[in-house]
């Protein structure tokens, strides 16, 4: 694949890392200094697994509950896009904990618009593959509304194309807060027959 | 993911299926009426596995021999592009066996240019995710040269952007010769910061 991948002209940084050991607490996650990435996802995170049951996001492709490969092992958002969402909503901040983030980046422009199959590489050798943009859902909206009933725009609208991406682990390793992130982009072109 | 995926305005077809039980025979594969796709790849094919050792294609990202997820479980080429390659080379045909294909499609225009993260869906529910374009390598070139010493253009040049894609299994199931292939395309856009 990778003679086809080109290094982006910027380097990102791991600004925050989060994990949640169980789903009881909903989307909210706990801060970590480091995460260990395995082929099955984040060690000790409840969204791990090589496979998962398909959900409402995939009803056009799969009957709900179909066993599929887990391409949502990590939820990745950017500091810059979270700040833009907060600004649109008229609130001081949108915290990574509220939106289910595992990795919050800094320095990757328009993170949500990274092409599918982009690779994010860490100093340990750990590599995350971007599957696709994450769609804003109503769960963060409810959490944020509890915190900020005064908001001027709803989360789902404000977060459109700013809600980050989901991805999975291509190579194992530890990732740490402050790590540089090398971004490998696939060839850029539009498919003429869409 | 999949509210983001849109159905392509054409339907493909599985024209040929091939597998090779071992690597001793090189790239050359045997015809099959059906293949069983597992999360680990094609059942009984030597390129299966959830993980593999990185190779020369990935030296910019990985030290050779690093254990990585196997995104090359299947090699997919199209009838139309194989015919174009043969025409460029001035030979009657380029056989799927010579180029290591597992699936030869018909009816998917510019197969090699399908965007990464495109999904190929089969009637059984089996789903293949396109990782990325496959680069022409010298192994098929050698096979073809033995068959057609009279060729007018080398395979590597003739096959540029026509050598198909590699992919991995998102949902298990059987695929059969003649199956319709529904193509699900990710959002089309260029990343502005490449």
GROMACS .gro file of C-alpha atoms in nm:
model
  388
    1UNK     CA    1   0.000   0.000   0.000
    2UNK     CA    2   0.240   0.247   0.122
    3UNK     CA    3   0.444   0.365  -0.166
    4UNK     CA    4   0.105   0.514  -0.241
    5UNK     CA    5   0.087   0.695   0.091
    6UNK     CA    6   0.248   1.037   0.116
    7UNK     CA    7   0.358   1.210   0.432
    8UNK     CA    8   0.146   1.513   0.516
    9UNK     CA    9   0.328   1.847   0.529
   10UNK     CA   10   0.243   1.888   0.900
   11UNK     CA   11   0.288   1.682   1.216
   12UNK     CA   12   0.012   1.631   1.469
   13UNK     CA   13   0.037   1.578   1.841
   14UNK     CA   14  -0.153   1.363   2.090
   15UNK     CA   15  -0.305   1.632   2.314
   16UNK     CA   16  -0.524   1.406   2.530
   17UNK     CA   17  -0.591   1.033   2.569
   18UNK     CA   18  -0.900   0.879   2.726
   19UNK     CA   19  -1.049   0.537   2.784
   20UNK     CA   20  -1.350   0.388   2.953
   21UNK     CA   21  -1.336   0.045   3.109
   22UNK     CA   22  -1.711  -0.016   3.083
   23UNK     CA   23  -2.016   0.118   2.906
   24UNK     CA   24  -2.208   0.189   3.227
   25UNK     CA   25  -2.081   0.545   3.239
   26UNK     CA   26  -2.211   0.608   2.888
   27UNK     CA   27  -1.982   0.799   2.656
   28UNK     CA   28  -1.786   0.962   2.938
   29UNK     CA   29  -1.427   0.850   2.965
   30UNK     CA   30  -1.131   0.887   3.199
   31UNK     CA   31  -0.806   1.067   3.122
   32UNK     CA   32  -0.494   0.858   3.061
   33UNK     CA   33  -0.126   0.941   3.024
   34UNK     CA   34  -0.080   0.653   2.781
   35UNK     CA   35  -0.283   0.391   2.598
   36UNK     CA   36  -0.170   0.054   2.473
   37UNK     CA   37  -0.302  -0.018   2.124
   38UNK     CA   38  -0.358  -0.382   2.034
   39UNK     CA   39  -0.496  -0.530   1.712
   40UNK     CA   40  -0.816  -0.569   1.912
   41UNK     CA   41  -0.823  -0.197   2.002
   42UNK     CA   42  -0.732  -0.001   2.315
   43UNK     CA   43  -0.626  -0.234   2.595
   44UNK     CA   44  -0.889  -0.216   2.869
   45UNK     CA   45  -1.138  -0.005   2.672
   46UNK     CA   46  -1.497  -0.117   2.636
   47UNK     CA   47  -1.507  -0.039   2.263
   48UNK     CA   48  -1.227  -0.284   2.188
   49UNK     CA   49  -1.262  -0.607   1.994
   50UNK     CA   50  -1.173  -0.734   1.649
   51UNK     CA   51  -1.544  -0.771   1.574
   52UNK     CA   52  -1.862  -0.602   1.695
   53UNK     CA   53  -2.235  -0.605   1.630
   54UNK     CA   54  -2.353  -0.370   1.357
   55UNK     CA   55  -2.565  -0.080   1.482
   56UNK     CA   56  -2.802   0.186   1.354
   57UNK     CA   57  -2.525   0.356   1.159
   58UNK     CA   58  -2.506   0.056   0.928
   59UNK     CA   59  -2.869  -0.038   0.865
   60UNK     CA   60  -2.840   0.031   0.494
   61UNK     CA   61  -2.567  -0.236   0.472
   62UNK     CA   62  -2.641  -0.482   0.754
   63UNK     CA   63  -2.935  -0.616   0.949
   64UNK     CA   64  -2.886  -0.472   1.296
   65UNK     CA   65  -2.679  -0.703   1.515
   66UNK     CA   66  -2.478  -0.858   1.231
   67UNK     CA   67  -2.125  -0.952   1.335
   68UNK     CA   68  -1.880  -0.725   1.150
   69UNK     CA   69  -1.518  -0.621   1.181
   70UNK     CA   70  -1.476  -0.343   1.435
   71UNK     CA   71  -1.366  -0.033   1.247
   72UNK     CA   72  -1.464   0.186   1.544
   73UNK     CA   73  -1.192   0.082   1.789
   74UNK     CA   74  -1.092   0.445   1.847
   75UNK     CA   75  -1.280   0.773   1.834
   76UNK     CA   76  -1.046   1.058   1.739
   77UNK     CA   77  -1.127   1.428   1.762
   78UNK     CA   78  -0.920   1.743   1.735
   79UNK     CA   79  -0.866   2.025   1.981
   80UNK     CA   80  -0.926   2.275   1.704
   81UNK     CA   81  -1.258   2.126   1.587
   82UNK     CA   82  -1.384   2.086   1.945
   83UNK     CA   83  -1.317   2.459   1.995
   84UNK     CA   84  -1.505   2.542   1.674
   85UNK     CA   85  -1.802   2.334   1.788
   86UNK     CA   86  -1.807   2.515   2.124
   87UNK     CA   87  -1.790   2.851   1.949
   88UNK     CA   88  -2.085   2.760   1.726
   89UNK     CA   89  -2.282   2.644   2.030
   90UNK     CA   90  -2.202   2.959   2.227
   91UNK     CA   91  -2.049   2.767   2.519
   92UNK     CA   92  -1.697   2.785   2.668
   93UNK     CA   93  -1.587   2.437   2.565
   94UNK     CA   94  -1.692   2.094   2.444
   95UNK     CA   95  -1.498   1.845   2.649
   96UNK     CA   96  -1.352   1.532   2.494
   97UNK     CA   97  -1.512   1.331   2.777
   98UNK     CA   98  -1.859   1.435   2.663
   99UNK     CA   99  -1.817   1.314   2.308
  100UNK     CA  100  -1.654   0.978   2.368
  101UNK     CA  101  -1.306   1.068   2.242
  102UNK     CA  102  -1.013   0.829   2.295
  103UNK     CA  103  -0.755   1.050   2.126
  104UNK     CA  104  -0.765   1.427   2.096
  105UNK     CA  105  -0.517   1.559   1.844
  106UNK     CA  106  -0.363   1.902   1.798
  107UNK     CA  107  -0.210   2.031   1.477
  108UNK     CA  108  -0.398   1.814   1.225
  109UNK     CA  109  -0.606   2.059   1.020
  110UNK     CA  110  -0.964   1.953   0.941
  111UNK     CA  111  -0.910   1.619   1.113
  112UNK     CA  112  -1.265   1.510   1.031
  113UNK     CA  113  -1.197   1.551   0.660
  114UNK     CA  114  -0.895   1.319   0.655
  115UNK     CA  115  -0.948   1.070   0.371
  116UNK     CA  116  -1.042   0.710   0.457
  117UNK     CA  117  -0.733   0.485   0.481
  118UNK     CA  118  -0.518   0.773   0.611
  119UNK     CA  119  -0.261   0.631   0.855
  120UNK     CA  120  -0.168   0.799   1.187
  121UNK     CA  121   0.175   0.689   1.306
  122UNK     CA  122   0.319   0.722   1.658
  123UNK     CA  123   0.680   0.714   1.782
  124UNK     CA  124   0.639   0.363   1.930
  125UNK     CA  125   0.543   0.231   1.585
  126UNK     CA  126   0.173   0.214   1.670
  127UNK     CA  127  -0.038   0.290   1.363
  128UNK     CA  128  -0.408   0.380   1.343
  129UNK     CA  129  -0.602   0.355   1.016
  130UNK     CA  130  -0.882   0.609   0.965
  131UNK     CA  131  -1.197   0.433   0.849
  132UNK     CA  132  -1.433   0.722   0.805
  133UNK     CA  133  -1.579   1.041   0.950
  134UNK     CA  134  -1.784   1.000   1.268
  135UNK     CA  135  -2.140   1.128   1.248
  136UNK     CA  136  -2.267   1.355   1.528
  137UNK     CA  137  -2.520   1.159   1.733
  138UNK     CA  138  -2.766   1.263   1.998
  139UNK     CA  139  -2.583   1.114   2.300
  140UNK     CA  140  -2.324   1.392   2.334
  141UNK     CA  141  -2.604   1.641   2.266
  142UNK     CA  142  -2.788   1.526   2.580
  143UNK     CA  143  -2.474   1.536   2.795
  144UNK     CA  144  -2.386   1.886   2.677
  145UNK     CA  145  -2.741   2.013   2.722
  146UNK     CA  146  -2.731   1.904   3.087
  147UNK     CA  147  -2.409   2.101   3.134
  148UNK     CA  148  -2.507   2.401   2.924
  149UNK     CA  149  -2.881   2.457   2.896
  150UNK     CA  150  -2.801   2.804   2.757
  151UNK     CA  151  -2.643   2.673   2.435
  152UNK     CA  152  -2.734   2.866   2.122
  153UNK     CA  153  -2.698   2.585   1.867
  154UNK     CA  154  -2.748   2.210   1.905
  155UNK     CA  155  -2.448   1.978   1.907
  156UNK     CA  156  -2.555   1.772   1.606
  157UNK     CA  157  -2.570   2.080   1.384
  158UNK     CA  158  -2.259   2.247   1.527
  159UNK     CA  159  -2.052   1.928   1.502
  160UNK     CA  160  -2.123   1.850   1.138
  161UNK     CA  161  -1.791   1.759   0.968
  162UNK     CA  162  -1.612   1.842   1.297
  163UNK     CA  163  -1.693   1.534   1.504
  164UNK     CA  164  -1.372   1.354   1.420
  165UNK     CA  165  -1.306   1.015   1.271
  166UNK     CA  166  -1.314   0.652   1.381
  167UNK     CA  167  -1.034   0.410   1.321
  168UNK     CA  168  -0.867   0.080   1.400
  169UNK     CA  169  -0.521  -0.045   1.486
  170UNK     CA  170  -0.293  -0.156   1.203
  171UNK     CA  171   0.023  -0.190   1.416
  172UNK     CA  172   0.043  -0.234   1.793
  173UNK     CA  173   0.226  -0.008   2.038
  174UNK     CA  174   0.191   0.242   2.317
  175UNK     CA  175   0.080   0.597   2.252
  176UNK     CA  176   0.151   0.876   2.502
  177UNK     CA  177   0.024   1.228   2.562
  178UNK     CA  178   0.259   1.462   2.376
  179UNK     CA  179   0.352   1.207   2.109
  180UNK     CA  180   0.414   1.340   1.760
  181UNK     CA  181   0.171   1.200   1.501
  182UNK     CA  182   0.294   1.145   1.146
  183UNK     CA  183   0.005   1.154   0.899
  184UNK     CA  184   0.021   0.933   0.585
  185UNK     CA  185  -0.232   1.027   0.318
  186UNK     CA  186  -0.362   0.801   0.039
  187UNK     CA  187  -0.373   0.925  -0.322
  188UNK     CA  188  -0.612   1.216  -0.365
  189UNK     CA  189  -0.864   1.190  -0.646
  190UNK     CA  190  -1.237   1.182  -0.702
  191UNK     CA  191  -1.402   0.871  -0.842
  192UNK     CA  192  -1.572   0.971  -1.166
  193UNK     CA  193  -1.863   0.722  -1.150
  194UNK     CA  194  -2.027   0.809  -0.817
  195UNK     CA  195  -2.015   0.481   0.916
  196UNK     CA  196  -2.270   0.389   0.673
  197UNK     CA  197  -2.516   0.670   0.654
  198UNK     CA  198  -2.207   0.822   0.497
  199UNK     CA  199  -2.181   0.555   0.232
  200UNK     CA  200  -2.382   0.596  -0.084
  201UNK     CA  201  -2.480   0.324  -0.326
  202UNK     CA  202  -2.303   0.351  -0.661
  203UNK     CA  203  -2.529   0.396  -0.966
  204UNK     CA  204  -2.409   0.065  -1.114
  205UNK     CA  205  -2.393  -0.296  -0.997
  206UNK     CA  206  -2.088  -0.512  -1.045
  207UNK     CA  207  -2.066  -0.885  -1.095
  208UNK     CA  208  -1.823  -1.152  -0.977
  209UNK     CA  209  -1.687  -1.278  -1.310
  210UNK     CA  210  -1.419  -1.513  -1.176
  211UNK     CA  211  -1.298  -1.638  -0.837
  212UNK     CA  212  -0.956  -1.784  -0.765
  213UNK     CA  213  -0.758  -1.906  -0.468
  214UNK     CA  214  -0.423  -2.063  -0.402
  215UNK     CA  215  -0.373  -2.302  -0.115
  216UNK     CA  216   0.001  -2.242  -0.089
  217UNK     CA  217   0.267  -1.996  -0.200
  218UNK     CA  218   0.478  -2.260  -0.374
  219UNK     CA  219   0.305  -2.199  -0.703
  220UNK     CA  220   0.387  -1.827  -0.686
  221UNK     CA  221   0.113  -1.587  -0.780
  222UNK     CA  222  -0.072  -1.841  -0.993
  223UNK     CA  223  -0.408  -1.945  -0.855
  224UNK     CA  224  -0.680  -2.201  -0.923
  225UNK     CA  225  -1.032  -2.126  -1.043
  226UNK     CA  226  -1.318  -2.165  -0.793
  227UNK     CA  227  -1.697  -2.159  -0.825
  228UNK     CA  228  -1.728  -2.006  -0.477
  229UNK     CA  229  -1.509  -1.871  -0.199
  230UNK     CA  230  -1.588  -1.855   0.171
  231UNK     CA  231  -1.483  -1.522   0.319
  232UNK     CA  232  -1.389  -1.520   0.688
  233UNK     CA  233  -1.266  -1.232   0.902
  234UNK     CA  234  -0.925  -1.388   0.852
  235UNK     CA  235  -0.961  -1.378   0.472
  236UNK     CA  236  -1.043  -1.640   0.209
  237UNK     CA  237  -1.086  -1.983   0.365
  238UNK     CA  238  -0.801  -2.203   0.247
  239UNK     CA  239  -0.606  -1.927   0.071
  240UNK     CA  240  -0.242  -1.871   0.151
  241UNK     CA  241  -0.283  -1.493   0.177
  242UNK     CA  242  -0.531  -1.521   0.463
  243UNK     CA  243  -0.474  -1.415   0.821
  244UNK     CA  244  -0.578  -1.130   1.046
  245UNK     CA  245  -0.217  -1.018   1.062
  246UNK     CA  246   0.086  -1.045   0.835
  247UNK     CA  247   0.448  -0.934   0.815
  248UNK     CA  248   0.503  -0.595   0.651
  249UNK     CA  249   0.682  -0.610   0.318
  250UNK     CA  250   0.867  -0.388   0.073
  251UNK     CA  251   0.550  -0.195  -0.007
  252UNK     CA  252   0.548  -0.054   0.344
  253UNK     CA  253   0.911   0.032   0.412
  254UNK     CA  254   0.835   0.401   0.451
  255UNK     CA  255   0.601   0.317   0.740
  256UNK     CA  256   0.737  -0.007   0.891
  257UNK     CA  257   1.065  -0.185   0.935
  258UNK     CA  258   1.036  -0.489   0.709
  259UNK     CA  259   0.885  -0.787   0.892
  260UNK     CA  260   0.680  -0.582   1.139
  261UNK     CA  261   0.356  -0.755   1.238
  262UNK     CA  262   0.064  -0.553   1.097
  263UNK     CA  263  -0.303  -0.608   1.028
  264UNK     CA  264  -0.357  -0.784   0.698
  265UNK     CA  265  -0.527  -0.540   0.464
  266UNK     CA  266  -0.430  -0.754   0.163
  267UNK     CA  267  -0.657  -1.054   0.223
  268UNK     CA  268  -0.797  -1.030  -0.130
  269UNK     CA  269  -0.661  -0.905  -0.460
  270UNK     CA  270  -0.939  -0.772  -0.681
  271UNK     CA  271  -0.908  -0.690  -1.051
  272UNK     CA  272  -1.157  -0.611  -1.323
  273UNK     CA  273  -1.224  -0.780  -1.655
  274UNK     CA  274  -1.227  -0.441  -1.825
  275UNK     CA  275  -0.894  -0.323  -1.684
  276UNK     CA  276  -0.725  -0.659  -1.758
  277UNK     CA  277  -0.838  -0.619  -2.121
  278UNK     CA  278  -0.698  -0.266  -2.132
  279UNK     CA  279  -0.364  -0.387  -1.995
  280UNK     CA  280  -0.350  -0.661  -2.259
  281UNK     CA  281  -0.430  -0.409  -2.532
  282UNK     CA  282  -0.149  -0.179  -2.414
  283UNK     CA  283   0.091  -0.474  -2.407
  284UNK     CA  284  -0.010  -0.592  -2.751
  285UNK     CA  285  -0.104  -0.942  -2.633
  286UNK     CA  286  -0.438  -1.127  -2.653
  287UNK     CA  287  -0.511  -1.133  -2.281
  288UNK     CA  288  -0.372  -1.092  -1.932
  289UNK     CA  289  -0.506  -1.380  -1.730
  290UNK     CA  290  -0.623  -1.331  -1.373
  291UNK     CA  291  -0.409  -1.632  -1.275
  292UNK     CA  292  -0.095  -1.449  -1.379
  293UNK     CA  293  -0.157  -1.146  -1.161
  294UNK     CA  294  -0.265  -1.313  -0.839
  295UNK     CA  295  -0.633  -1.216  -0.854
  296UNK     CA  296  -0.883  -1.369  -0.612
  297UNK     CA  297  -1.184  -1.186  -0.750
  298UNK     CA  298  -1.229  -1.058  -1.104
  299UNK     CA  299  -1.518  -0.817  -1.136
  300UNK     CA  300  -1.721  -0.706  -1.435
  301UNK     CA  301  -1.924  -0.386  -1.454
  302UNK     CA  302  -1.736  -0.176  -1.199
  303UNK     CA  303  -1.586   0.111  -1.400
  304UNK     CA  304  -1.228   0.210  -1.313
  305UNK     CA  305  -1.215  -0.048  -1.034
  306UNK     CA  306  -0.860   0.050  -0.944
  307UNK     CA  307  -0.971   0.407  -0.877
  308UNK     CA  308  -1.238   0.310  -0.621
  309UNK     CA  309  -1.181   0.525  -0.312
  310UNK     CA  310  -1.030   0.363  -0.002
  311UNK     CA  311  -1.302   0.240   0.241
  312UNK     CA  312  -1.539   0.160  -0.047
  313UNK     CA  313  -1.746  -0.146   0.048
  314UNK     CA  314  -1.826  -0.434  -0.193
  315UNK     CA  315  -2.138  -0.622  -0.084
  316UNK     CA  316  -2.246  -0.971  -0.197
  317UNK     CA  317  -2.587  -1.140  -0.184
  318UNK     CA  318  -2.485  -1.365   0.107
  319UNK     CA  319  -2.407  -1.058   0.317
  320UNK     CA  320  -2.033  -1.092   0.271
  321UNK     CA  321  -1.865  -0.750   0.260
  322UNK     CA  322  -1.516  -0.657   0.141
  323UNK     CA  323  -1.357  -0.324   0.233
  324UNK     CA  324  -1.122  -0.170  -0.025
  325UNK     CA  325  -0.800  -0.062   0.143
  326UNK     CA  326  -0.611   0.087  -0.146
  327UNK     CA  327  -0.495   0.050  -0.506
  328UNK     CA  328  -0.255  -0.235  -0.574
  329UNK     CA  329   0.075  -0.136  -0.728
  330UNK     CA  330   0.201  -0.325  -1.034
  331UNK     CA  331   0.495  -0.539  -0.929
  332UNK     CA  332   0.753  -0.731  -1.125
  333UNK     CA  333   0.624  -1.084  -1.046
  334UNK     CA  334   0.335  -1.081  -1.295
  335UNK     CA  335   0.570  -0.912  -1.543
  336UNK     CA  336   0.800  -1.216  -1.535
  337UNK     CA  337   0.511  -1.463  -1.571
  338UNK     CA  338   0.366  -1.274  -1.867
  339UNK     CA  339   0.702  -1.235  -2.036
  340UNK     CA  340   0.748  -1.613  -2.029
  341UNK     CA  341   0.408  -1.652  -2.197
  342UNK     CA  342   0.442  -1.361  -2.438
  343UNK     CA  343   0.800  -1.270  -2.521
  344UNK     CA  344   0.659  -1.059  -2.807
  345UNK     CA  345   0.489  -0.806  -2.580
  346UNK     CA  346   0.517  -0.442  -2.690
  347UNK     CA  347   0.493  -0.275  -2.349
  348UNK     CA  348   0.596  -0.400  -2.005
  349UNK     CA  349   0.333  -0.505  -1.753
  350UNK     CA  350   0.434  -0.255  -1.485
  351UNK     CA  351   0.383   0.039  -1.720
  352UNK     CA  352   0.070  -0.100  -1.888
  353UNK     CA  353  -0.094  -0.184  -1.555
  354UNK     CA  354  -0.051   0.155  -1.387
  355UNK     CA  355  -0.384   0.246  -1.219
  356UNK     CA  356  -0.535  -0.072  -1.370
  357UNK     CA  357  -0.392  -0.337  -1.142
  358UNK     CA  358  -0.693  -0.347  -0.912
  359UNK     CA  359  -0.726  -0.300  -0.539
  360UNK     CA  360  -0.657  -0.498  -0.225
  361UNK     CA  361  -0.907  -0.540   0.054
  362UNK     CA  362  -1.017  -0.725   0.366
  363UNK     CA  363  -1.332  -0.888   0.496
  364UNK     CA  364  -1.572  -0.676   0.703
  365UNK     CA  365  -1.856  -0.932   0.711
  366UNK     CA  366  -1.830  -1.306   0.652
  367UNK     CA  367  -2.015  -1.508   0.390
  368UNK     CA  368  -1.986  -1.705   0.070
  369UNK     CA  369  -1.931  -1.538  -0.264
  370UNK     CA  370  -2.012  -1.714  -0.591
  371UNK     CA  371  -1.931  -1.663  -0.958
  372UNK     CA  372  -2.214  -1.458  -1.105
  373UNK     CA  373  -2.298  -1.280  -0.779
  374UNK     CA  374  -2.413  -0.921  -0.804
  375UNK     CA  375  -2.183  -0.675  -0.627
  376UNK     CA  376  -2.333  -0.367  -0.464
  377UNK     CA  377  -2.076  -0.090  -0.435
  378UNK     CA  378  -2.095   0.152  -0.138
  379UNK     CA  379  -1.887   0.466  -0.182
  380UNK     CA  380  -1.758   0.692   0.097
  381UNK     CA  381  -1.801   1.070   0.075
  382UNK     CA  382  -1.608   1.218  -0.216
  383UNK     CA  383  -1.388   1.514  -0.139
  384UNK     CA  384  -1.025   1.619  -0.157
  385UNK     CA  385  -0.834   1.697   0.162
  386UNK     CA  386  -0.713   2.055   0.138
  387UNK     CA  387  -0.392   2.016   0.339
  388UNK     CA  388  -0.210   1.742   0.148
   0.00000   0.00000   0.00000
